[in-house]
Coordinates of C-alpha atoms in Angstrom, one line a residue:
Chain A
X1 CA 8.8 -13.4 -28.7
X2 CA 6.6 -10.2 -28.5
X3 CA 6.7 -8.5 -25.2
X4 CA 3.3 -7.5 -23.7
X5 CA 3.1 -4.5 -21.3
X6 CA 1.3 -5.0 -18.0
X7 CA 0.7 -2.1 -15.7
X8 CA 1.2 -2.9 -12.1
X9 CA 0.5 -0.6 -9.1
X10 CA 2.5 -0.6 -5.9
X11 CA 2.8 1.2 -2.6
X12 CA 6.4 2.2 -1.8
X13 CA 7.2 -0.4 0.8
X14 CA 9.9 -3.0 1.3
X15 CA 7.4 -5.7 0.5
X16 CA 6.8 -4.4 -3.0
X17 CA 10.2 -5.9 -3.7
X18 CA 9.0 -9.0 -5.7
X19 CA 7.3 -6.7 -8.3
X20 CA 10.3 -4.3 -8.4
X21 CA 12.8 -7.1 -8.7
X22 CA 10.7 -9.0 -11.3
X23 CA 11.0 -5.8 -13.4
X24 CA 14.6 -4.7 -12.7
X25 CA 16.2 -8.2 -12.7
X26 CA 14.6 -9.3 -15.9
X27 CA 12.4 -12.1 -14.5
X28 CA 9.4 -10.5 -16.2
X29 CA 11.2 -10.2 -19.5
X30 CA 12.1 -13.9 -19.3
X31 CA 8.4 -14.6 -19.2
X32 CA 7.8 -12.4 -22.2
X33 CA 6.1 -9.6 -20.3
X34 CA 7.2 -6.0 -19.4
X35 CA 6.0 -4.5 -16.1
X36 CA 5.1 -0.9 -16.1
X37 CA 5.3 -0.1 -12.4
X38 CA 3.1 2.7 -11.1
X39 CA 3.5 4.1 -7.6
X40 CA 0.2 4.7 -5.8
X41 CA -0.4 7.3 -3.1
X42 CA -2.8 5.2 -0.9
X43 CA -4.3 1.7 -0.6
X44 CA -7.7 2.9 -1.4
X45 CA -6.6 4.7 -4.6
X46 CA -4.6 1.6 -5.6
X47 CA -7.6 -0.6 -5.1
X48 CA -9.7 1.7 -7.2
X49 CA -7.1 2.0 -9.9
X50 CA -7.2 -1.8 -10.1
X51 CA -11.0 -2.0 -9.9
X52 CA -11.5 0.4 -12.8
X53 CA -8.8 -1.0 -15.0
X54 CA -6.2 1.7 -14.7
X55 CA -3.7 -1.0 -13.7
X56 CA -3.8 -4.7 -14.5
X57 CA -2.4 -6.0 -11.2
X58 CA -1.5 -4.6 -7.8
X59 CA 0.6 -5.1 -4.7
X60 CA -2.2 -5.3 -2.2
X61 CA -2.9 -5.9 1.5
X62 CA -4.1 -9.5 1.8
X63 CA -7.5 -8.5 3.4
X64 CA -8.5 -6.0 0.7
X65 CA -9.7 -8.6 -1.8
X66 CA -11.5 -10.4 1.0
X67 CA -13.2 -7.1 2.1
X68 CA -14.2 -6.5 -1.5
X69 CA -15.8 -10.0 -1.6
X70 CA -17.7 -9.1 1.6
X71 CA -18.9 -5.8 0.1
X72 CA -16.7 -3.7 2.5
X73 CA -15.1 -0.6 0.9
X74 CA -14.3 -0.1 -2.7
X75 CA -16.5 -0.1 -5.8
X76 CA -17.9 -3.6 -5.4
X77 CA -15.6 -5.0 -8.1
X78 CA -14.6 -8.6 -7.3
X79 CA -10.8 -9.0 -6.8
X80 CA -8.6 -12.1 -6.6
X81 CA -5.4 -12.9 -4.8
X82 CA -3.4 -14.8 -7.5
X83 CA -0.4 -15.3 -5.3
X84 CA 1.0 -14.2 -2.0
X85 CA 3.8 -11.7 -2.5
X86 CA 5.1 -11.7 1.1
X87 CA 4.6 -13.3 4.5
X88 CA 5.1 -11.3 7.7
X89 CA 7.1 -8.0 7.8
X90 CA 5.0 -5.7 10.1
X91 CA 6.1 -4.3 13.4
X92 CA 4.3 -2.8 16.4
X93 CA 5.9 0.3 17.9
X94 CA 5.1 2.7 20.7
X95 CA 5.4 6.4 21.3
X96 CA 8.4 7.7 23.2
X97 CA 6.2 8.4 26.3
X98 CA 4.8 4.8 26.2
X99 CA 8.3 3.5 25.7
X100 CA 9.4 5.2 28.9
X101 CA 6.5 3.9 30.9
X102 CA 7.1 0.4 29.6
X103 CA 10.8 0.6 30.7
X104 CA 9.8 2.0 34.1
X105 CA 7.5 -1.0 34.5
X106 CA 10.5 -3.3 33.8
X107 CA 9.7 -4.4 30.2
X108 CA 12.8 -5.6 28.5
X109 CA 11.9 -5.0 24.8
X110 CA 13.1 -8.5 24.1
X111 CA 11.1 -8.3 20.8
X112 CA 10.1 -11.9 20.7
X113 CA 7.4 -12.8 23.2
X114 CA 4.0 -11.4 22.1
X115 CA 2.3 -12.3 25.4
X116 CA 4.9 -10.5 27.6
X117 CA 4.9 -7.5 25.3
X118 CA 1.2 -7.3 25.1
X119 CA 0.7 -7.6 28.8
X120 CA 3.3 -4.9 29.4
X121 CA 1.6 -2.7 26.9
X122 CA -1.8 -3.1 28.5
X123 CA -0.3 -2.4 31.9
X124 CA 1.5 0.7 30.7
X125 CA -1.5 2.2 28.9
X126 CA -3.8 4.5 30.8
X127 CA -7.3 3.5 29.9
X128 CA -7.8 3.5 26.2
X129 CA -5.0 2.4 23.9
X130 CA -5.1 4.2 20.6
X131 CA -3.2 2.3 17.8
X132 CA -2.6 3.6 14.3
X133 CA -2.7 1.2 11.4
X134 CA -2.3 1.9 7.6
X135 CA -5.7 0.7 6.5
X136 CA -8.9 -0.7 8.1
X137 CA -8.7 -3.8 5.9
X138 CA -5.1 -4.9 6.6
X139 CA -3.2 -7.7 8.4
X140 CA -2.0 -4.9 10.7
X141 CA -5.5 -4.3 11.9
X142 CA -6.4 -8.1 12.1
X143 CA -3.2 -9.1 13.9
X144 CA -3.5 -6.2 16.5
X145 CA -7.2 -7.1 17.1
X146 CA -6.3 -10.8 17.4
X147 CA -3.4 -10.1 19.8
X148 CA -5.1 -7.7 22.2
X149 CA -8.4 -9.6 22.2
X150 CA -6.6 -12.9 23.1
X151 CA -5.0 -11.0 26.0
X152 CA -8.3 -9.9 27.3
X153 CA -8.3 -6.3 26.2
X154 CA -11.8 -5.6 24.8
X155 CA -12.3 -3.5 21.6
X156 CA -13.7 -0.9 21.3
X157 CA -14.0 -0.1 25.0
X158 CA -10.2 -0.2 25.7
X159 CA -8.6 -0.1 22.3
X160 CA -9.2 2.1 19.4
X161 CA -7.7 1.1 16.1
X162 CA -7.4 4.1 13.9
X163 CA -6.3 4.5 10.3
X164 CA -3.2 6.7 10.0
X165 CA -1.4 6.8 6.6
X166 CA 2.2 5.7 7.5
X167 CA 3.8 8.9 6.1
X168 CA 1.8 10.8 8.7
X169 CA 2.4 8.3 11.5
X170 CA 5.5 10.1 13.0
X171 CA 3.5 13.3 13.1
X172 CA 0.5 11.5 14.7
X173 CA 2.8 10.0 17.4
X174 CA 4.5 13.3 18.1
X175 CA 1.2 15.0 18.4
X176 CA -0.1 12.4 20.8
X177 CA -3.0 11.3 18.5
X178 CA -2.0 7.7 18.8
X179 CA -0.1 5.8 21.5
X180 CA 1.2 2.9 19.4
X181 CA 1.3 1.8 15.8
X182 CA 1.5 -1.2 13.5
X183 CA 3.2 -0.7 10.2
X184 CA 5.2 -2.4 7.4
X185 CA 8.8 -1.5 6.7
X186 CA 10.3 1.0 6.2
X187 CA 7.8 2.9 8.4
X188 CA 8.8 1.2 11.7
X189 CA 12.4 2.0 11.2
X190 CA 11.5 5.5 10.1
X191 CA 9.7 6.1 13.3
X192 CA 12.9 5.1 15.2
X193 CA 15.1 7.2 12.9
X194 CA 12.9 10.2 13.5
X195 CA 12.9 9.7 17.2
X196 CA 9.1 9.3 17.3
X197 CA 9.0 5.9 19.0
X198 CA 10.5 2.5 19.7
X199 CA 9.7 -0.9 18.3
X200 CA 7.9 -3.3 20.6
X201 CA 7.2 -6.5 18.6
X202 CA 7.4 -7.9 15.1
X203 CA 4.0 -9.2 14.0
X204 CA 5.6 -12.5 13.3
X205 CA 5.6 -13.0 17.1
X206 CA 1.7 -12.9 17.0
X207 CA 1.3 -15.2 14.0
X208 CA 4.6 -16.8 12.8
X209 CA 3.4 -17.1 9.1
X210 CA 0.9 -14.5 8.2
X211 CA 0.1 -13.7 4.6
X212 CA 0.9 -10.0 4.2
X213 CA 0.6 -8.7 0.6
X214 CA -0.9 -10.4 -2.3
X215 CA -0.7 -10.1 -6.0
X216 CA -4.2 -8.8 -6.7
X217 CA -6.1 -8.7 -10.0
X218 CA -9.7 -8.3 -11.0
X219 CA -11.5 -11.6 -11.0
X220 CA -12.9 -11.2 -14.5
X221 CA -9.5 -10.2 -15.8
X222 CA -8.0 -13.3 -14.2
X223 CA -10.5 -15.4 -16.1
X224 CA -10.0 -13.6 -19.5
X225 CA -6.3 -13.0 -19.4
X226 CA -4.8 -16.3 -18.1
X227 CA -2.2 -16.0 -20.9
X228 CA -0.9 -12.8 -19.1
X229 CA -1.6 -13.7 -15.5
X230 CA 0.4 -17.0 -15.6
X231 CA 3.6 -15.4 -16.7
X232 CA 3.1 -12.6 -14.2
X233 CA 2.7 -15.1 -11.3
X234 CA 5.8 -17.0 -12.5
X235 CA 7.9 -13.8 -12.8
X236 CA 6.9 -12.7 -9.3
X237 CA 7.6 -16.2 -8.0
X238 CA 11.1 -16.1 -9.5
X239 CA 11.7 -12.7 -8.0
X240 CA 10.7 -14.0 -4.6
X241 CA 13.2 -16.9 -4.9
X242 CA 15.9 -14.5 -5.9
X243 CA 15.1 -12.2 -2.9
X244 CA 15.3 -15.2 -0.5
X245 CA 19.0 -15.7 -1.3
X246 CA 21.0 -13.7 1.2
X247 CA 23.5 -13.0 -1.6
X248 CA 20.9 -10.8 -3.3
X249 CA 20.3 -8.6 -0.3
X250 CA 22.7 -5.8 -1.0
X251 CA 21.6 -5.4 -4.6
X252 CA 17.9 -5.6 -3.6
X253 CA 18.3 -2.9 -1.0
X254 CA 20.0 -0.7 -3.6
X255 CA 17.3 -1.3 -6.2
X256 CA 14.4 -0.6 -3.8
X257 CA 16.2 2.6 -2.5
X258 CA 16.0 4.3 -5.9
X259 CA 13.9 7.4 -6.2
X260 CA 11.4 5.7 -8.5
X261 CA 10.6 3.2 -5.8
X262 CA 11.2 3.9 -2.1
X263 CA 13.6 6.8 -2.4
X264 CA 15.4 5.8 0.8
X265 CA 18.8 4.9 2.1
X266 CA 19.6 1.2 1.3
X267 CA 20.8 0.8 4.9
X268 CA 17.3 1.4 6.3
X269 CA 15.8 -1.0 3.7
X270 CA 18.4 -3.7 4.6
X271 CA 17.1 -3.9 8.1
X272 CA 13.8 -5.4 6.9
X273 CA 15.5 -7.7 4.4
X274 CA 18.0 -9.0 6.9
X275 CA 15.5 -9.1 9.9
X276 CA 18.1 -7.1 11.9
X277 CA 16.1 -4.2 13.2
X278 CA 17.2 -1.1 15.2
X279 CA 14.4 -0.8 17.8
X280 CA 15.1 2.3 19.7
X281 CA 16.8 5.7 19.8
X282 CA 19.6 4.1 21.9
X283 CA 20.4 2.0 18.9
X284 CA 19.5 -1.4 20.4
X285 CA 19.3 -4.1 17.7
X286 CA 17.2 -7.2 17.5
X287 CA 17.5 -10.1 15.0
X288 CA 14.2 -11.7 13.9
X289 CA 14.2 -14.9 11.9
X290 CA 11.5 -15.0 9.3
X291 CA 10.8 -11.3 9.7
X292 CA 9.8 -10.9 6.1
X293 CA 9.6 -14.0 3.8
X294 CA 9.3 -13.8 0.0
X295 CA 9.8 -17.5 -0.8
X296 CA 10.7 -19.9 2.0
X297 CA 8.1 -22.4 3.1
X298 CA 6.0 -22.0 -0.1
X299 CA 5.3 -18.4 1.0
X300 CA 3.7 -17.5 -2.3
X301 CA 1.1 -20.2 -2.3
X302 CA -2.3 -18.6 -1.7
X303 CA -3.8 -21.0 0.8
X304 CA -7.6 -20.9 0.9
X305 CA -7.3 -21.4 4.6
X306 CA -5.4 -18.0 4.9
X307 CA -8.3 -16.3 3.1
X308 CA -10.8 -18.0 5.4
X309 CA -8.9 -16.9 8.5
X310 CA -9.0 -13.3 7.3
X311 CA -12.7 -13.5 6.4
X312 CA -13.7 -14.9 9.8
X313 CA -11.6 -12.3 11.6
X314 CA -13.0 -9.4 9.6
X315 CA -16.6 -10.7 10.0
X316 CA -16.2 -11.1 13.7
X317 CA -15.4 -7.5 14.2
X318 CA -17.7 -6.0 11.7
X319 CA -20.8 -8.0 12.6
X320 CA -21.0 -10.0 9.3
X321 CA -22.3 -13.5 9.0
X322 CA -19.1 -15.5 9.7
X323 CA -19.8 -18.6 7.6
X324 CA -20.8 -16.6 4.6
X325 CA -17.7 -14.4 5.0
X326 CA -15.6 -17.6 5.3
X327 CA -16.9 -19.0 2.1
X328 CA -16.5 -15.8 0.0
X329 CA -13.1 -15.1 1.5
X330 CA -11.8 -18.6 0.7
X331 CA -12.8 -18.2 -2.9
X332 CA -10.7 -15.1 -3.2
X333 CA -7.4 -16.9 -2.6
X334 CA -6.9 -18.5 -6.0
X335 CA -4.7 -21.5 -5.4
X336 CA -6.1 -22.9 -8.7
X337 CA -4.7 -20.0 -10.7
X338 CA -1.4 -20.3 -8.9
X339 CA -1.1 -24.0 -9.6
X340 CA -2.0 -23.5 -13.2
X341 CA 0.8 -20.9 -13.6
X342 CA 3.5 -22.8 -11.8
X343 CA 3.0 -26.4 -12.7
X344 CA 6.0 -27.8 -14.4
X345 CA 8.4 -25.2 -12.8
X346 CA 10.5 -25.9 -9.7
X347 CA 7.9 -24.3 -7.4
X348 CA 6.6 -26.3 -4.4
X349 CA 2.9 -27.1 -5.0
X350 CA 1.1 -28.7 -2.1
X351 CA -1.3 -31.5 -2.6
X352 CA -4.1 -29.7 -0.7
X353 CA -5.2 -26.1 -1.0
X354 CA -6.3 -25.8 2.7
X355 CA -4.2 -26.4 5.8
X356 CA -4.7 -26.1 9.5
X357 CA -3.2 -22.7 10.3
X358 CA -1.1 -22.4 13.5
X359 CA -0.2 -26.1 13.9
X360 CA 3.5 -26.0 13.2
X361 CA 6.0 -25.0 15.9
X362 CA 8.9 -26.1 13.8
X363 CA 9.8 -26.5 10.1
X364 CA 7.8 -29.5 8.9
X365 CA 7.3 -31.7 5.8
X366 CA 4.0 -31.4 4.0
X367 CA 2.6 -33.6 1.2
X368 CA 3.4 -32.0 -2.2
X369 CA 2.1 -32.9 -5.6
X370 CA 5.2 -34.9 -6.0
X371 CA 7.1 -35.9 -2.9
X372 CA 7.3 -33.5 0.0
X373 CA 7.9 -29.8 0.7
X374 CA 9.0 -27.9 3.8
X375 CA 6.7 -25.6 5.6
X376 CA 7.9 -23.0 8.1
X377 CA 6.6 -22.7 11.7
X378 CA 3.2 -20.9 11.7
X379 CA 2.1 -20.8 15.3
X380 CA -0.2 -18.2 16.8
X381 CA 1.3 -16.8 20.0
X382 CA -1.6 -18.1 22.1
X383 CA -1.3 -21.6 20.8
X384 CA -4.7 -21.6 19.2
X385 CA -5.0 -23.5 15.9
X386 CA -7.4 -22.5 13.1
X387 CA -9.2 -25.2 11.3
X388 CA -10.8 -24.2 8.1
X389 CA -14.3 -25.5 7.5
X390 CA -14.6 -28.6 5.3
X391 CA -14.7 -28.0 1.6
Chain B
X1 CA -37.5 19.0 -3.0
X2 CA -35.5 17.0 -0.4
X3 CA -32.9 18.7 1.8
X4 CA -29.9 20.4 0.4
X5 CA -27.1 17.9 -0.3
X6 CA -24.1 18.5 1.9
X7 CA -20.6 18.1 0.4
X8 CA -17.2 18.0 2.1
X9 CA -14.2 18.7 -0.1
X10 CA -10.8 17.5 1.2
X11 CA -8.2 19.8 -0.3
X12 CA -5.2 21.4 1.3
X13 CA -4.5 23.9 -1.5
X14 CA -6.9 26.9 -0.9
X15 CA -7.0 28.0 -4.6
X16 CA -7.8 24.6 -5.8
X17 CA -10.5 24.2 -3.1
X18 CA -12.1 27.5 -4.1
X19 CA -12.2 26.4 -7.8
X20 CA -13.9 23.1 -6.9
X21 CA -16.4 25.0 -4.8
X22 CA -17.1 27.4 -7.7
X23 CA -17.7 24.5 -10.1
X24 CA -20.1 22.8 -7.7
X25 CA -22.0 26.0 -7.2
X26 CA -22.6 26.3 -10.9
X27 CA -24.0 22.7 -10.8
X28 CA -26.5 23.4 -8.1
X29 CA -27.3 24.6 -4.6
X30 CA -25.3 22.6 -2.1
X31 CA -24.0 23.0 1.4
X32 CA -20.3 22.9 0.8
X33 CA -17.5 22.6 3.4
X34 CA -13.7 22.4 2.9
X35 CA -11.3 20.4 5.0
X36 CA -7.7 21.4 4.6
X37 CA -6.0 19.8 7.6
X38 CA -5.2 16.0 7.2
X39 CA -4.9 15.3 10.9
X40 CA -8.5 16.4 11.6
X41 CA -10.0 14.7 8.6
X42 CA -11.8 11.9 10.4
X43 CA -13.1 14.2 13.1
X44 CA -14.4 16.8 10.7
X45 CA -16.2 14.3 8.5
X46 CA -17.7 12.6 11.6
X47 CA -18.9 16.0 12.8
X48 CA -20.3 17.2 9.5
X49 CA -21.8 13.9 8.4
X50 CA -21.8 15.0 4.8
X51 CA -23.8 13.2 2.0
X52 CA -20.8 13.2 -0.3
X53 CA -17.0 13.6 0.3
X54 CA -14.8 14.6 -2.6
X55 CA -11.0 14.0 -2.4
X56 CA -8.1 14.2 -4.7
X57 CA -7.0 10.7 -5.7
X58 CA -3.3 11.5 -4.9
X59 CA -4.1 12.7 -1.4
X60 CA -2.4 10.2 1.0
X61 CA -4.9 10.9 3.7
X62 CA -7.6 9.3 1.6
X63 CA -7.2 5.9 3.5
X64 CA -8.6 7.6 6.6
X65 CA -11.9 7.9 4.8
X66 CA -12.1 4.2 4.3
X67 CA -12.9 3.8 7.9
X68 CA -16.3 5.2 7.1
X69 CA -17.1 2.3 4.9
X70 CA -17.3 0.1 8.0
X71 CA -21.0 0.4 8.6
X72 CA -20.9 -1.2 12.0
X73 CA -17.3 -1.1 12.7
X74 CA -15.6 -0.9 16.1
X75 CA -16.1 2.8 16.1
X76 CA -19.8 2.5 15.4
X77 CA -20.2 5.3 13.0
X78 CA -23.8 6.3 12.5
X79 CA -23.2 6.9 8.8
X80 CA -21.9 4.4 6.2
X81 CA -20.2 5.8 3.2
X82 CA -19.1 4.0 0.1
X83 CA -16.9 4.7 -2.8
X84 CA -19.5 5.8 -5.4
X85 CA -21.0 2.8 -7.1
X86 CA -23.9 4.4 -8.8
X87 CA -22.5 4.3 -12.3
X88 CA -19.4 2.3 -13.2
X89 CA -18.7 4.6 -16.2
X90 CA -18.9 7.7 -14.1
X91 CA -16.7 6.2 -11.4
X92 CA -14.1 5.2 -13.9
X93 CA -14.1 8.7 -15.4
X94 CA -13.7 10.2 -11.9
X95 CA -10.7 7.9 -11.2
X96 CA -9.1 8.9 -14.5
X97 CA -9.6 12.6 -13.7
X98 CA -8.0 12.0 -10.3
X99 CA -10.9 12.5 -7.9
X100 CA -12.7 10.0 -5.8
X101 CA -16.1 10.4 -4.3
X102 CA -17.5 8.8 -1.1
X103 CA -21.3 8.7 -1.1
X104 CA -23.5 8.1 1.9
X105 CA -25.6 4.9 1.9
X106 CA -28.9 5.3 0.2
X107 CA -28.2 8.4 -1.9
X108 CA -30.0 8.4 -5.3
X109 CA -27.6 8.1 -8.3
X110 CA -29.5 10.9 -10.1
X111 CA -28.6 13.3 -7.3
X112 CA -24.9 12.2 -7.3
X113 CA -24.4 12.6 -11.0
X114 CA -24.4 16.4 -11.5
X115 CA -22.0 16.8 -8.6
X116 CA -19.6 14.2 -9.9
X117 CA -19.8 15.6 -13.4
X118 CA -18.8 19.0 -12.2
X119 CA -16.0 17.6 -10.0
X120 CA -14.7 15.5 -12.9
X121 CA -14.6 18.5 -15.2
X122 CA -12.7 20.6 -12.7
X123 CA -10.2 17.8 -11.9
X124 CA -9.6 17.3 -15.6
X125 CA -8.7 20.9 -15.8
X126 CA -6.3 20.6 -12.8
X127 CA -4.7 17.7 -14.6
X128 CA -4.2 19.6 -17.8
X129 CA -2.8 22.6 -15.8
X130 CA -0.4 20.3 -13.9
X131 CA 0.9 18.8 -17.2
X132 CA 1.3 22.2 -18.8
X133 CA 3.1 23.5 -15.8
X134 CA 5.5 20.6 -15.8
X135 CA 6.1 20.9 -19.5
X136 CA 6.8 24.7 -19.2
X137 CA 9.1 24.1 -16.3
X138 CA 11.0 21.5 -18.2
X139 CA 11.4 23.7 -21.3
X140 CA 12.6 26.5 -19.2
X141 CA 15.2 24.4 -17.4
X142 CA 16.4 23.0 -20.7
X143 CA 16.7 26.4 -22.2
X144 CA 18.9 27.4 -19.3
X145 CA 21.1 24.4 -19.6
X146 CA 21.6 25.0 -23.3
X147 CA 22.5 28.6 -22.7
X148 CA 25.1 27.6 -20.1
X149 CA 26.6 24.9 -22.4
X150 CA 26.7 27.4 -25.2
X151 CA 28.6 29.9 -23.0
X152 CA 31.1 27.3 -22.0
X153 CA 31.8 26.4 -25.6
X154 CA 32.2 30.0 -26.6
X155 CA 34.7 30.6 -23.9
X156 CA 36.7 27.4 -24.4
X157 CA 36.9 27.6 -28.2
X158 CA 36.8 31.4 -28.6
X159 CA 33.8 31.2 -31.0
X160 CA 30.6 33.2 -31.4
X161 CA 27.2 32.2 -30.1
X162 CA 25.8 30.9 -33.4
X163 CA 28.9 28.7 -33.9
X164 CA 28.7 27.3 -30.4
X165 CA 25.1 26.4 -30.9
X166 CA 25.9 24.7 -34.2
X167 CA 28.7 22.7 -32.5
X168 CA 26.3 21.6 -29.8
X169 CA 23.6 20.6 -32.2
X170 CA 26.1 18.7 -34.3
X171 CA 27.3 16.8 -31.2
X172 CA 23.7 15.9 -30.4
X173 CA 23.0 14.6 -33.9
X174 CA 26.2 12.6 -33.9
X175 CA 25.4 11.0 -30.6
X176 CA 21.8 10.5 -31.5
X177 CA 20.8 12.4 -28.3
X178 CA 18.6 15.4 -27.5
X179 CA 20.2 18.8 -27.5
X180 CA 19.3 19.3 -23.8
X181 CA 20.8 16.0 -22.8
X182 CA 24.2 16.8 -24.5
X183 CA 24.1 20.2 -22.8
X184 CA 23.4 18.7 -19.5
X185 CA 26.2 16.2 -19.8
X186 CA 28.6 19.0 -20.7
X187 CA 27.6 21.3 -17.9
X188 CA 27.6 18.5 -15.2
X189 CA 31.0 17.1 -16.2
X190 CA 32.5 20.6 -16.6
X191 CA 31.9 21.0 -12.9
X192 CA 34.5 18.3 -12.3
X193 CA 37.2 20.4 -14.0
X194 CA 36.8 23.6 -12.1

């Protein structure tokens, strides 16, 4: 079989793992493709490299293709989310000063209760809370807005969410430019390592099953190159399954740590993979179940309802028409392409492409194409459920 | 003639910034301002309200500029800027050359083009220089490695320089490797013996 090269862009983060593993562990080769991985310096540059065909596919923040469909940012090139690369994985942290105020007020840093942590954070902040996120179109931004708005802290009066590239976050915290931050790993752990802050909450405590990164491609490319896209989706799915096996963790951390990828100590990377995070300078540890999912609970299935949730949130805070945003956002999550690629493999394929988001408080069975499949808890911290509009 | 176009260049390296400014000056009469400090980027752009922002594609601070694309975002910027969409071919050429341009809403493509053309030409030159520099550096380092390996062979075998070089070259040919790679292997493992 002839191997075809596909160039794939990524940002050096732990959740780029499925792409790196697909390449390094031979899952791509098994599908007859070779991934040429290209490290990108920023989300905006990666999105533009994808839009203008410098890469064929990219590791991408789930809201970026949605924003593109709404005409926000970028070059106006339609993008598609062909699969979900990872679920959850972000953390919220605070500066050392805020950490001290929180402890003085009696907060326990239990790292599980979003309401308690949020109320403590609001009580400890003096006036306006400034929170750094990696990108304006990111789950980081959406989850922080959702969390603080639900707790009654109005934006923009009392909370300013500001874009700070994660490599500059430690500097911004130390310089007092932001009070708190929401980032993906390894950046939360790096802030702790560099004594710039403490971790307050995993974002999975806000929404227990939030799509985080997607495999993004140009929509026109997806239509024209199905013969390349399907093997890519399969290779990445196999990589996710491999990553979900605890026995793979040591090797995965080793691979990701290489200079060509994250260039970091495997010990720091393992914290995200195991969900065992060091949250403070004092070395306190917290175990988070489902901290970062690559496979479990049909994690890779691009639910159209996930797209719609993102579209509605983004529209609500940018003043766009919400129904229109919901429609275009939903069309970006290509459950059809995903099904096409994985039919006949062992992958769980649900019968429906939409689901009610936030209804499951425990692992539950869901109707699959054949038989049943297991979904993971997906509750929002405030108990709200999100019902997608009828198709 | 409408007002002079104002351009903000985001570039930490002073020399490079000056070269970009010079190229733009040749293309027309613009009001040009350079931002070199990443932490004040958002403030400076907000303050200046430029028509066009030019930034190196590899600059990690670029994501900060994306906030400006939120026309009525929570920060309520009076100005909405977009990644240049006036001409797909031109934008693609810019990405390839390693520069990206943010253009204020409503700017005429004809006014953007000469600026982007000049920036692209300059960034292509930077790219060439970067490649050349990397190549020269590599060649120099390899030269040094080969010299050290040669010296080691001369000492160990008591041979002259030409013979040492011939031995090294023969080893490379036999192992089907590059001369520099064989030299590197020799130099790095010899460190274990001493």
